[in-house]
Structures are given as structure tokens and as C-alpha cells.
Short mmCIF file of C-alpha atoms in Angstrom, two decimals:
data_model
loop_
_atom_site.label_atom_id
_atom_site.label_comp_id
_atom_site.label_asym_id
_atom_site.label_seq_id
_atom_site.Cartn_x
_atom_site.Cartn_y
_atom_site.Cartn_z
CA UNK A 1 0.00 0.00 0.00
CA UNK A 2 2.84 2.56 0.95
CA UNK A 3 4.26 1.90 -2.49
CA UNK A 4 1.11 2.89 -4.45
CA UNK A 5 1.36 6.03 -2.03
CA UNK A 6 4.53 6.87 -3.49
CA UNK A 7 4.08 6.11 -6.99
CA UNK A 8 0.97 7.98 -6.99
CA UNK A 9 2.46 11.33 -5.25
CA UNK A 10 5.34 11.04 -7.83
CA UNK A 11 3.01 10.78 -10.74
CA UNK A 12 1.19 13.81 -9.25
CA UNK A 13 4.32 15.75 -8.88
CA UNK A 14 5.46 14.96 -12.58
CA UNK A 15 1.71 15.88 -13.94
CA UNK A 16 2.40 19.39 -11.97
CA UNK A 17 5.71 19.81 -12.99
CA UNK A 18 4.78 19.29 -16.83
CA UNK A 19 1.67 21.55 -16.88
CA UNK A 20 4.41 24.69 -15.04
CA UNK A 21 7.00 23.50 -17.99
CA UNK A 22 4.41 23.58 -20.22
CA UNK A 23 2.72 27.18 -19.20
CA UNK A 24 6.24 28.48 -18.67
CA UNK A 25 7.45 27.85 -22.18
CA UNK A 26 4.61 29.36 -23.63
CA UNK A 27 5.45 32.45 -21.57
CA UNK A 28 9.15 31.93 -22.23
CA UNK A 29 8.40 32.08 -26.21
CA UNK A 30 6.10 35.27 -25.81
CA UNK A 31 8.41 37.33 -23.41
CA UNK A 32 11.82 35.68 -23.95
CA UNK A 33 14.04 34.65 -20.17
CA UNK A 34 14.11 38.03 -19.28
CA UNK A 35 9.93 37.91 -19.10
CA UNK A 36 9.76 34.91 -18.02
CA UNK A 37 9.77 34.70 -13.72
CA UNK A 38 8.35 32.29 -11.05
CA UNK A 39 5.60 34.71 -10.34
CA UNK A 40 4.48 34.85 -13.79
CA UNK A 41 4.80 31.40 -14.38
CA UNK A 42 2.86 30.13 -11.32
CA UNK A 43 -0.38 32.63 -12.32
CA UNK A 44 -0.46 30.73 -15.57
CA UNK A 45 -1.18 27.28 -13.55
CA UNK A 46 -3.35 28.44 -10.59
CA UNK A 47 0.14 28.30 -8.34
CA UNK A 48 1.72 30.48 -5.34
CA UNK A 49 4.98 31.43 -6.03
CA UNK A 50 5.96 29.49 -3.41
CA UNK A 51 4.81 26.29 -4.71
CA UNK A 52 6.54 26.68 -7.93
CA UNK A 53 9.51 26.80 -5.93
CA UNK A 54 8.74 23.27 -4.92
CA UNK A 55 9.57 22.39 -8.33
CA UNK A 56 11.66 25.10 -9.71
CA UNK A 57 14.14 26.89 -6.69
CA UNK A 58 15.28 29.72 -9.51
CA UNK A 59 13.69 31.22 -12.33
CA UNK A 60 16.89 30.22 -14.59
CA UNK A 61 16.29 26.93 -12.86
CA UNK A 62 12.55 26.90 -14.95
CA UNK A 63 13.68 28.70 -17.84
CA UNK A 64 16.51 26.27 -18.24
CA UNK A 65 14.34 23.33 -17.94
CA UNK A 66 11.65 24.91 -20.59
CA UNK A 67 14.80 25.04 -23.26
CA UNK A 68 16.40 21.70 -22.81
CA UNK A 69 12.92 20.36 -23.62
CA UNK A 70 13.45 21.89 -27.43
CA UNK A 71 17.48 20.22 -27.25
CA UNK A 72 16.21 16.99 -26.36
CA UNK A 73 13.67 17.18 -29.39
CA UNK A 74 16.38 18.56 -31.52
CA UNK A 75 18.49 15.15 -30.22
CA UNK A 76 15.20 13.19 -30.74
CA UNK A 77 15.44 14.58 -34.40
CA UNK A 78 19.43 13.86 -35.34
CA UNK A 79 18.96 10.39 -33.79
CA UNK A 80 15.91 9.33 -35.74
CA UNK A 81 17.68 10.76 -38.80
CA UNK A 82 20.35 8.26 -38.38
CA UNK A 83 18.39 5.57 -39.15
CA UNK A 84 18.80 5.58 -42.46
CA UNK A 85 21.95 6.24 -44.49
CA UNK A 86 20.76 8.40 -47.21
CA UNK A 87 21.03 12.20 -46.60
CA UNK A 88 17.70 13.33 -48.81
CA UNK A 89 16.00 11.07 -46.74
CA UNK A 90 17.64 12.26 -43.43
CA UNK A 91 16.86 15.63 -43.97
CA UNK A 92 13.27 14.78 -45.16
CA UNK A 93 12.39 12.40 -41.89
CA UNK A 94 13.70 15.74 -39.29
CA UNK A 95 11.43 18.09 -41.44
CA UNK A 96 8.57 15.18 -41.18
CA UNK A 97 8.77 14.74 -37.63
CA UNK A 98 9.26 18.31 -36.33
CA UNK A 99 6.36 19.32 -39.16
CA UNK A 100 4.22 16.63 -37.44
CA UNK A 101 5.23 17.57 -33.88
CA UNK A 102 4.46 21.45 -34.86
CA UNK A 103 1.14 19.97 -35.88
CA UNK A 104 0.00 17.99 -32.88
CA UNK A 105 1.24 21.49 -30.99
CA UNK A 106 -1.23 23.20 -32.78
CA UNK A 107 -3.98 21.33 -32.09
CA UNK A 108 -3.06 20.67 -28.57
CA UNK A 109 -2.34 17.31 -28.50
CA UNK A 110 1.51 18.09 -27.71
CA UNK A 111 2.93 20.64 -25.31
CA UNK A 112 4.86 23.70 -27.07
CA UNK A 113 8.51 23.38 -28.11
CA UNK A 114 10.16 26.48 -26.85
CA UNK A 115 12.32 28.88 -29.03
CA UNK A 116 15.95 27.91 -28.47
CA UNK A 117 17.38 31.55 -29.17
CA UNK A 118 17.24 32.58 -25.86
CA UNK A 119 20.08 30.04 -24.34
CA UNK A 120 22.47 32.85 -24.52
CA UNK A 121 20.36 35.26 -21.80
CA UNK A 122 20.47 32.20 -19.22
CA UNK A 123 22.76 32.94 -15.96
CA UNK A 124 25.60 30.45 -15.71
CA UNK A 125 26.08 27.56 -14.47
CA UNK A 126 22.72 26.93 -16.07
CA UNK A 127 23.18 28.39 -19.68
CA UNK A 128 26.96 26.26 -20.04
CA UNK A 129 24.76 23.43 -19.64
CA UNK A 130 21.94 23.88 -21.88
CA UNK A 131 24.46 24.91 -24.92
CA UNK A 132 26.54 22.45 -24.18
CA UNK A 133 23.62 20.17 -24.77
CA UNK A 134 22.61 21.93 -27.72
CA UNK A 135 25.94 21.66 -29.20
CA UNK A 136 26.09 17.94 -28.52
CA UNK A 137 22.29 17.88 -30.87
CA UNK A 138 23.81 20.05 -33.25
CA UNK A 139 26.74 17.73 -33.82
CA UNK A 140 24.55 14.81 -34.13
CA UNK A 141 22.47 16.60 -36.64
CA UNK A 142 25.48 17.90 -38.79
CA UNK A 143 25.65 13.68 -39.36
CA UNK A 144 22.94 14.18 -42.13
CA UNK A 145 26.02 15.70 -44.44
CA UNK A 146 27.96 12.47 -43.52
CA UNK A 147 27.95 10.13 -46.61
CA UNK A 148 30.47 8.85 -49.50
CA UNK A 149 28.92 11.19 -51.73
CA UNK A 150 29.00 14.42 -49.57
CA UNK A 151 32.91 13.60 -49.07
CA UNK A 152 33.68 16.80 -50.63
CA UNK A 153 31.89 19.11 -47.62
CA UNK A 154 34.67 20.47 -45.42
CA UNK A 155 33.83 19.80 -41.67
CA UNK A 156 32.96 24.13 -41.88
CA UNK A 157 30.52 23.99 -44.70
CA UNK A 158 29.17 20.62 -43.41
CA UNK A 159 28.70 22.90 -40.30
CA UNK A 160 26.95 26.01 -42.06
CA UNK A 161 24.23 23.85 -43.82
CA UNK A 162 23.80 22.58 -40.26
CA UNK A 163 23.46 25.85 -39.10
CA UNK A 164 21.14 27.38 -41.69
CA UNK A 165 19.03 23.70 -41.34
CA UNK A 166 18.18 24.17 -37.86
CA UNK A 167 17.30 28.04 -38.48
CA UNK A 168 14.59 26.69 -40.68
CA UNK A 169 13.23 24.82 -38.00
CA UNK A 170 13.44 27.29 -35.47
CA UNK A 171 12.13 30.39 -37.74
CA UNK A 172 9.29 27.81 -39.17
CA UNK A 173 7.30 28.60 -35.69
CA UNK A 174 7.03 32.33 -36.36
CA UNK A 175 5.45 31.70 -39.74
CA UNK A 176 3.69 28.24 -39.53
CA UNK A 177 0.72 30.05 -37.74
CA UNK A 178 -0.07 31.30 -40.94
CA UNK A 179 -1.41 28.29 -42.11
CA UNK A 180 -4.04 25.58 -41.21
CA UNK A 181 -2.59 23.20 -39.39
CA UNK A 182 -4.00 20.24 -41.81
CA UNK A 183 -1.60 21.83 -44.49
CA UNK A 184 1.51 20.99 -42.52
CA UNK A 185 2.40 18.40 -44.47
CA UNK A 186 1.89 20.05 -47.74
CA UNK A 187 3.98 23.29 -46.24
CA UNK A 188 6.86 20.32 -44.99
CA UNK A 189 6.94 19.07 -48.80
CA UNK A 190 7.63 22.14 -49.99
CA UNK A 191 10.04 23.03 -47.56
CA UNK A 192 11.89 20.16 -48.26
CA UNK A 193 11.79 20.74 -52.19
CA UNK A 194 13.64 24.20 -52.15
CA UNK A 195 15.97 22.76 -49.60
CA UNK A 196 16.82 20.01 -51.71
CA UNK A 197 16.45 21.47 -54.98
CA UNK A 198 17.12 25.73 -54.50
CA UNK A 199 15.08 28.47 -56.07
CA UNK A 200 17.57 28.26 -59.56
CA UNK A 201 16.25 26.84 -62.57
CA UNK A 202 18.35 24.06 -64.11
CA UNK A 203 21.21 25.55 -65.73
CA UNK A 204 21.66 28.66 -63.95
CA UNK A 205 24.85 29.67 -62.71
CA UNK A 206 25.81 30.99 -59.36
CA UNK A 207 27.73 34.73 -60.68
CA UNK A 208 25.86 37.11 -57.93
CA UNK A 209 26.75 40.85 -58.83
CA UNK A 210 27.61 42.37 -55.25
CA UNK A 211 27.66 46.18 -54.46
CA UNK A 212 30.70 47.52 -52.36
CA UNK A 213 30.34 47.49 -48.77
CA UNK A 214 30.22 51.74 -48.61
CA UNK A 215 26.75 51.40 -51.32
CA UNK A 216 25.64 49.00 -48.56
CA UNK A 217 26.16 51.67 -45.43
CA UNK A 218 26.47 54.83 -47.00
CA UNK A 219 27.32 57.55 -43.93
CA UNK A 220 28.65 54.95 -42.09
CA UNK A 221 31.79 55.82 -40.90
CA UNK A 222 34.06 52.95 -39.09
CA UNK A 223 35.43 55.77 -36.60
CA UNK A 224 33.23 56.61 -33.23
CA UNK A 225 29.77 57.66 -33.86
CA UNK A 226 26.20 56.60 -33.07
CA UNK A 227 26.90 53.79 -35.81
CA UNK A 228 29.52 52.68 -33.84
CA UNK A 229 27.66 52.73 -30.75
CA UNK A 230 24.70 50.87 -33.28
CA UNK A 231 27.42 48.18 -34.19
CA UNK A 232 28.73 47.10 -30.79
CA UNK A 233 25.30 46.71 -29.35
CA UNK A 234 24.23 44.43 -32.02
CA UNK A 235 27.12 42.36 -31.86
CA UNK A 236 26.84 42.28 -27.88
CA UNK A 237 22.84 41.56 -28.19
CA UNK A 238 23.41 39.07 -30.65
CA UNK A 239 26.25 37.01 -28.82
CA UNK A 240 24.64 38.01 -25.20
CA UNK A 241 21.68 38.54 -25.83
CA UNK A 242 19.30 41.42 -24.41
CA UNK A 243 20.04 41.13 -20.95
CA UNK A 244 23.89 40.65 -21.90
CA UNK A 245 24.21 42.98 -23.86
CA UNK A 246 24.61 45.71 -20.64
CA UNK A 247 25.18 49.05 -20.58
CA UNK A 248 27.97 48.86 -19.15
CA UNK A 249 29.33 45.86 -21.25
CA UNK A 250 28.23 48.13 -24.34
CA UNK A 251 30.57 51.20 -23.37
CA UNK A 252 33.26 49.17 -22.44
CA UNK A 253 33.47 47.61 -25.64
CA UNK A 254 33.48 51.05 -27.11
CA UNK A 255 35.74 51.99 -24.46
CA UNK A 256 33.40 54.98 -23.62
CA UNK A 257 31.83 56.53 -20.30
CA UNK A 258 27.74 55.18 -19.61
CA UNK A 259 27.45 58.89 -19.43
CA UNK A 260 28.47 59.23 -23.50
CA UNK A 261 26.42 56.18 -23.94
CA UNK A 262 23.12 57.71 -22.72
CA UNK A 263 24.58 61.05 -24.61
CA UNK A 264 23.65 58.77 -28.05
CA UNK A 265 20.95 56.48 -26.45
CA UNK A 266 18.26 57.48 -24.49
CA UNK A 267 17.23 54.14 -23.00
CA UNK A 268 18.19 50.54 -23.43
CA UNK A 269 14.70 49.57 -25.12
CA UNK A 270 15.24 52.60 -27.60
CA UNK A 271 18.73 51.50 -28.57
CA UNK A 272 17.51 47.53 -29.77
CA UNK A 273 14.90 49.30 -31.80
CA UNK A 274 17.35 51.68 -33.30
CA UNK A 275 19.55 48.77 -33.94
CA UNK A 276 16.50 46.91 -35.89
CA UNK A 277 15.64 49.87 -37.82
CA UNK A 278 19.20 49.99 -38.56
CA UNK A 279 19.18 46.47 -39.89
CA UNK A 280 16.04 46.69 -42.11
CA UNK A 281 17.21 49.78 -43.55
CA UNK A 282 20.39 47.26 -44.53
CA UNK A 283 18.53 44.99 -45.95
CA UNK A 284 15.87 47.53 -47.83
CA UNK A 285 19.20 49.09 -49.48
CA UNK A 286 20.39 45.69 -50.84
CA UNK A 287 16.72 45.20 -52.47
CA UNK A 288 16.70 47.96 -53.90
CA UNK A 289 20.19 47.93 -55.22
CA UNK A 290 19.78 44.71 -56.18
CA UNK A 291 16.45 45.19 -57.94
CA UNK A 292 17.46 48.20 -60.16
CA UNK A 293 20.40 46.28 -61.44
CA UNK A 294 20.42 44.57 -64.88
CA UNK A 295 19.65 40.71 -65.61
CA UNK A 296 16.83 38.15 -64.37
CA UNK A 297 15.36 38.08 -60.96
CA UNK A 298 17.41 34.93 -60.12
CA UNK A 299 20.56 37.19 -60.48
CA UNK A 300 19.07 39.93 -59.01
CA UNK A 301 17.64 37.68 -55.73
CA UNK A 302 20.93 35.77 -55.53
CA UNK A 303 23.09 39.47 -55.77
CA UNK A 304 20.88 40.79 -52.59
CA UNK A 305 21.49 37.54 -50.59
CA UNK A 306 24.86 37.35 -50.87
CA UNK A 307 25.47 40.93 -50.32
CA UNK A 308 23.89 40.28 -47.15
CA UNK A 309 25.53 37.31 -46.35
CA UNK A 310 28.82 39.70 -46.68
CA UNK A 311 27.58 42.25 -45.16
CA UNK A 312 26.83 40.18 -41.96
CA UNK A 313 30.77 39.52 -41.74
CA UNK A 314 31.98 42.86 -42.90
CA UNK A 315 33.06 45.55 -40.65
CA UNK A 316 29.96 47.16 -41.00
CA UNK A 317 28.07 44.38 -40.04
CA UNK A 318 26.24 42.18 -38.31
CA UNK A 319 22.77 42.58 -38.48
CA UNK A 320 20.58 42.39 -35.57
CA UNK A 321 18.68 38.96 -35.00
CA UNK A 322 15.19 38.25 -34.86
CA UNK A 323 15.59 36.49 -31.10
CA UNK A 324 16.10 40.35 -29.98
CA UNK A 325 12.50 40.64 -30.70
CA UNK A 326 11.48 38.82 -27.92
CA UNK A 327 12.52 41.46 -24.98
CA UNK A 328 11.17 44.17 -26.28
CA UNK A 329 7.44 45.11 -25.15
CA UNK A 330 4.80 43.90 -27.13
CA UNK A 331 3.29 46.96 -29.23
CA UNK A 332 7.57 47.48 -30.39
CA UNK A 333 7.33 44.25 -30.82
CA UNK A 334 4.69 43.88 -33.44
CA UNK A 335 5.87 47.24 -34.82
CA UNK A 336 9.48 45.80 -35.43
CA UNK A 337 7.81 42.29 -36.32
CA UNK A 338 5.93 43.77 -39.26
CA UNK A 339 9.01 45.69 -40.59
CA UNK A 340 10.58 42.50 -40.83
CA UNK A 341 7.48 40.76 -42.54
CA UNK A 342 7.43 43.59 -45.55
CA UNK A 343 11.62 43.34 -45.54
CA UNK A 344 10.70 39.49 -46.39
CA UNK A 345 7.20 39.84 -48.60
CA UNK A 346 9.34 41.70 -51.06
CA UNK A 347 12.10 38.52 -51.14
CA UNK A 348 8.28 36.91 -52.35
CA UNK A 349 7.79 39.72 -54.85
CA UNK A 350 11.14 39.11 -56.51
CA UNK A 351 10.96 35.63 -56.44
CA UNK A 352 7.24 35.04 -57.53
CA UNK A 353 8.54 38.18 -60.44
CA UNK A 354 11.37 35.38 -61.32
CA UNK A 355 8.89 32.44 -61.41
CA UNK A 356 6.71 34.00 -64.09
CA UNK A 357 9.95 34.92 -66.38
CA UNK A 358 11.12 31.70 -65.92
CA UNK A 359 14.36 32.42 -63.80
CA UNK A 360 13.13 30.87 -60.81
CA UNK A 361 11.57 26.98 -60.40
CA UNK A 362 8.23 26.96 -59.10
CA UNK A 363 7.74 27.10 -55.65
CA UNK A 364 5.61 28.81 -53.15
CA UNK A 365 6.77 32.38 -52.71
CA UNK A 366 5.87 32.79 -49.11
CA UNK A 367 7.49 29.74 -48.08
CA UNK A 368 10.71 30.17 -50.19
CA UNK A 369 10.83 34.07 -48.68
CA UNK A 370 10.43 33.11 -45.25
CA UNK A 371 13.49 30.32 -45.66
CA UNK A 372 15.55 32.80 -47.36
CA UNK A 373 15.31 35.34 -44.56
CA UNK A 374 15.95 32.49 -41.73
CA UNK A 375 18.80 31.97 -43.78
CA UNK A 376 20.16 35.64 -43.87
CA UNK A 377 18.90 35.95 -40.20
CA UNK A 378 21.36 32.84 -39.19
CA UNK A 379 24.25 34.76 -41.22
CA UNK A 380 25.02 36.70 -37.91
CA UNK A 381 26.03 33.94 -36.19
CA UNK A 382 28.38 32.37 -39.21
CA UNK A 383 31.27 33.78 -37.82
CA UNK A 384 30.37 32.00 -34.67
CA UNK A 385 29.96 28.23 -36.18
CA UNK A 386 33.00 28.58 -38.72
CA UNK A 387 35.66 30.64 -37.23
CA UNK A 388 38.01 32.40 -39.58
CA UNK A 389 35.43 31.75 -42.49
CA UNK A 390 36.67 34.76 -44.94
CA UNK A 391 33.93 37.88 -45.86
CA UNK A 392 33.52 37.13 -49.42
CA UNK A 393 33.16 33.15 -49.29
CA UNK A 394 29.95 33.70 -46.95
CA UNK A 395 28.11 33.85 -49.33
CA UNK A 396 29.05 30.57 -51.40
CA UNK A 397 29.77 28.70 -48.37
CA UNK A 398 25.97 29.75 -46.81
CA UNK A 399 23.75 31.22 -48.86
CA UNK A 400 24.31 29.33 -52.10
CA UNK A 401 23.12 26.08 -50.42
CA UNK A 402 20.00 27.48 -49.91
CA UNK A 403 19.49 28.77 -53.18
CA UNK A 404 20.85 25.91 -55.19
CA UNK A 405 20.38 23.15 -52.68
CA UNK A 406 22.19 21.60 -50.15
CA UNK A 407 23.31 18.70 -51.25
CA UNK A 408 25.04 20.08 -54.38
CA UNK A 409 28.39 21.14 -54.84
#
């Protein structure tokens, strides 16, 4: 009898842990870590604080345990890939199962998988343990580019496609919503076709035509200005994320006073907004660069995503990541969110322009814009996954597999 006492209170104390992991991460993907608290969390399931404590003693304690719920499913996904030795249908079984999971989530018969871009803005000892985790999936995953035929991938571009591969599953969330969820698997097919097959026609030659680096930031001067101040916060939010990225960490890198800081920033909240403006404006350049320039759209689409792609490791660069999104308060928020939306609607323009001339294969505009911007939005980090990777190959080494497919030379 004693033992049925114990096995039921541990079953009850799993059920109540699950439904706080599963509120939290829900919360967690709304409001990012830095939104995300015990207080919060225990409202959303009917809790004190101090019972959530029962569970959780720290807030990084629950936010931790919310992310390594989306590494295990990423490890779920590289194993089950392994079980068969062809890459197509590697890469087509992880889009299958994390399509199908996305759909169950949507329906509610699966809790939520949280959005991994956050790891960064966890307090140590906690986030060295969740990326190390995550590194340990990614490695398993960067197996799909291990086969006899694929000998020619270096171990950095075998890590790139990697890279840009789990971006579309990550960046498939924001957009997926979109849809029904009984088109899923219609949506997974044709992710899966431009991943294997690119946006090029057959024939067509990778030659993009790439502005200089001053067309792309005109006024930008590399000496110390409010673009300087622009740069080093983007690079700190993007490595450290929002609540890394401090003030004081900011000015130091500059090796400024706070007091100059505020001088060019009013507020913290103000500066990741300026920095996103910043970045669209980037990208809003390159289309329209790219877009008055002679030739077909293919040339003209592949020109603006590799001068992006460069851009991101120039000096100028990076641009500021989506995953900044989530700290900011939720009418800047949308407003930034929507910016980004028309910055990728007119990636669909071009390419559903090239599709009727005949540049482009046909494939669904949305769907191929949305995977191109993951794709430029994961450049900021290339510097990251293959160290010493040189300015101009970027864009051959991670935005050609995209375009032309990832399995091909």
C-alpha cells in the first residue's frame, strides 16, 4: 500500500511539474528569459509562487528546464535521422517529424517546443549546460552531411548547412501560424523541395553581382559615432543577448563613459529598436540595389542575398537577430515584427517576379521568402559556427546552399 502512495504522489508531482514546464514555455516564447519569472509562471497554472519553488528553486532553474525540452527534441530529431543512411532522406524524416510535432502542438495534443534563441540570456552555471547540450544535438544533426557522396563538404561547410538547417526549423514557428494546421504536411513538402532542390532553374549559374560594402552603409563611418555605438550593441545583443548585452558591457566595448552612452541612447529599449531599424534599412538598401540592377530576378535575388551574407561579416556588419525581438514590449514588438514581414514579402515579390519569367523553379513564394530570410537571419552567427570563415566566401559557403540546394556542390 505505501508503495502505491509513493508512486501515486510522484506521478502527481510529474503531472504538476509538466503543466508549469508547459505554461512556462509558452510564456518563455512570448516574453523571452528576461519575461519569463516564477511569479508569472505560477499565475499561468493556478500556483503560489511558493509552490513553484517546490519544483523550480530559480527562475533560470525553470527557464533552463523549458529550453532543454526543445534540445532533447532537436536530439530526438538527429537520432531518428540516423536511421537511415541516405542524406535526402535524413533531412526529409527531421522536417517530417518536427512538421508533425508542430502539428500535434497546434492542435493541442503536444505541449509547445520552446524557441531555443534565448540560451544565450540564461545565468551560468545553467546556460553552459543547456548549450553544451545543444551543441552535442547540433553535432549529431550535422551527421545528415555524412555520406560517401558528400565527401567533398569540409567539416565548416558541413557545419553552415547545419546551421542554416536548424534556423529553418526554429524560424518555421514564427510563420507556420499562418497556415491551417492540416496543411503541414503540404507546407513540410515544400520546404523540403527548395531545400533540396534551391530556387535556380536548371542551368543557372551561381555569378551574384555584389555592391561595395560603402553602397551597402552609406554615412557609415568605421570611426566613433552613433553607428559605432549601433554596431557594438548588435554584436553584444546578438552574442549576449538582451540582458547581456549591458550598458555597461556596451561602453566598455566602445571603451566609452555610460554617461556618453546615454549622450547617443536614451534608453536601453530605444537602442535595440534603433539597432533593428538599422538592420532593415540594410537589408531595404540591398533590395533595392539589387532590384534596379540589370539581368533576371534569379541574379538579381541571388546578388541581394549574398550581399547580405557579406555584409553580416563585414566591418559594418552584423545585423541584428530576430531572437532580440522577444525582450522588447509587445506593441515594439509587433511594430518591429511587421518591418521584418514587408523586408521578407518583397524577397516573395522578386521571387514570384522570377517564377513567371522563368528564372526561378516553381515554388511557393511565401514559403521560399520566409526560408531565405531564416537563412540571412542565421548569417550573424556564421562567424560564430566557422571561425576564420573569410567575408567574401559567406556567401558561397551559406547562402548558395539554400538557393541551389544543399546537397550540391
Amino acid at each position: 500500500m505505501g508503495e502505491r502512495n509513493v508512486a501515486r504522489a510522484t506521478d502527481r508531482y510529474e503531472k504538476k511539474r509538466e503543466d508549469i514546464l508547459d505554461a512556462a514555455t509558452v510564456i518563455l516564447n512570448q516574453l523571452g528569459v528576461k519575461g519569463l519569472t516564477l511569479s508569472v509562471a505560477a499565475g499561468a497554472v493556478g500556483l503560489s509562487t511558493t509552490s513553484v519553488t517546490y519544483y523550480f528553486k530559480r527562475k533560470d532553474d525553470l527557464a533552463a528546464a523549458c529550453l532543454m525540452r526543445g534540445v532533447d527534441w532537436l536530439a530526438h530529431l538527429a537520432e531518428s535521422a540516423q536511421t537511415t543512411s541516405d542524406p535526402t532522406e535524413r533531412l526529409t524524416l527531421v522536417f517530417d517529424l518536427h512538421l508533425e510535432r508542430l502539428r500535434l502542438t497546434a492542435t493541442g495534443q503536444a505541449p509547445p517546443l520552446p524557441v531555443l534563441s534565448d540560451i544565450r540570456a540564461l545565468n551560468q552555471p545553467r546556460r553552459g549546460e543547456v548549450f553544451a547540450a545543444y551543441m552535442k544535438a547540433f553535432r549529431r544533426m550535422r551527421q545528415i552531411f555524412e555520406a560517401p557522396d558528400l565527401a567533398w563538404l569540409t567539416r565548416g561547410r558541413r557545419t553552415a548547412r547545419t546551421h542554416m538547417l536548424l534556423e529553418q526549423i526554429f524560424w518555421s514557428a514564427s510563420w507556420l501560424p499562418k497556415y491551417d494546421p492540416e496543411d503541414y504536411p503540404r507546407i513540410r513538402e515544400r520546404m523540403c523541395d527548395i531545400l533540396l532542390n534551391g530556387l535556380a532553374v536548371p542551368g543557372a549559374e551561381w555569378a551574384p553581382k555584389l555592391p561595395s560594402m560603402s553602397e551597402l552603409a552609406p554615412g557609415e563611418g568605421l570611426e566613433m559615432s552613433r553607428d559605432a555605438f549601433l554596431r557594438a550593441a548588435t554584436r553584444l545583443i546578438n552574442t549576449h543577448g538582451y540582458k547581456g548585452a549591458s550598458v555597461d558591457r556596451i561602453s566598455a566595448e566602445l571603451n566609452v563613459t555610460k554617461g556618453s552612452f546615454y549622450h547617443h541612447n536614451e534608453a536601453k529599449d530605444d537602442l535595440v529598436v534603433t539597432c533593428f531599424e538599422r538592420s532593415f534599412e540594410v537589408m531595404r538598401r540591398v533590395q533595392r540595389l539589387a532590384m534596379g540592377r540589370d539581368g533576371d530576378q534569379w541574379s538579381k535575388l541571388s546578388s541581394a542575398a549574398a550581399a547580405l551574407a557579406e555584409y553580416q561579416l563585414s566591418d559594418y556588419g552584423p545585423l541584428l537577430r530576430s531572437s532580440a525581438l522577444s525582450a522588447l514590449p509587445e506593441p515594439i514588438r509587433k511594430e518591429m515584427g511587421q518591418d521584418f514581414n514587408r523586408v521578407s514579402d518583397r524577397f516573395a515579390s522578386m521571387i514570384s517576379d522570377g517564377i513567371a519569367e522563368g528564372s526561378i523553379r516553381p515554388v511557393d513564394p511565401f514559403i521560399a521568402a520566409q526560408m531565405l530570410a531564416a537563412t540571412l537571419n542565421a548569417g550573424a552567427e556564421l562567424a560564430f559556427w566557422v571561425p576564420g570563415l573569410r567575408q567574401k566566401a559567406a556567401p558561397a559557403v551559406f547562402v548558395r546552399p539554400m538557393l541551389m540546394g544543399v546537397f550540391k556542390p
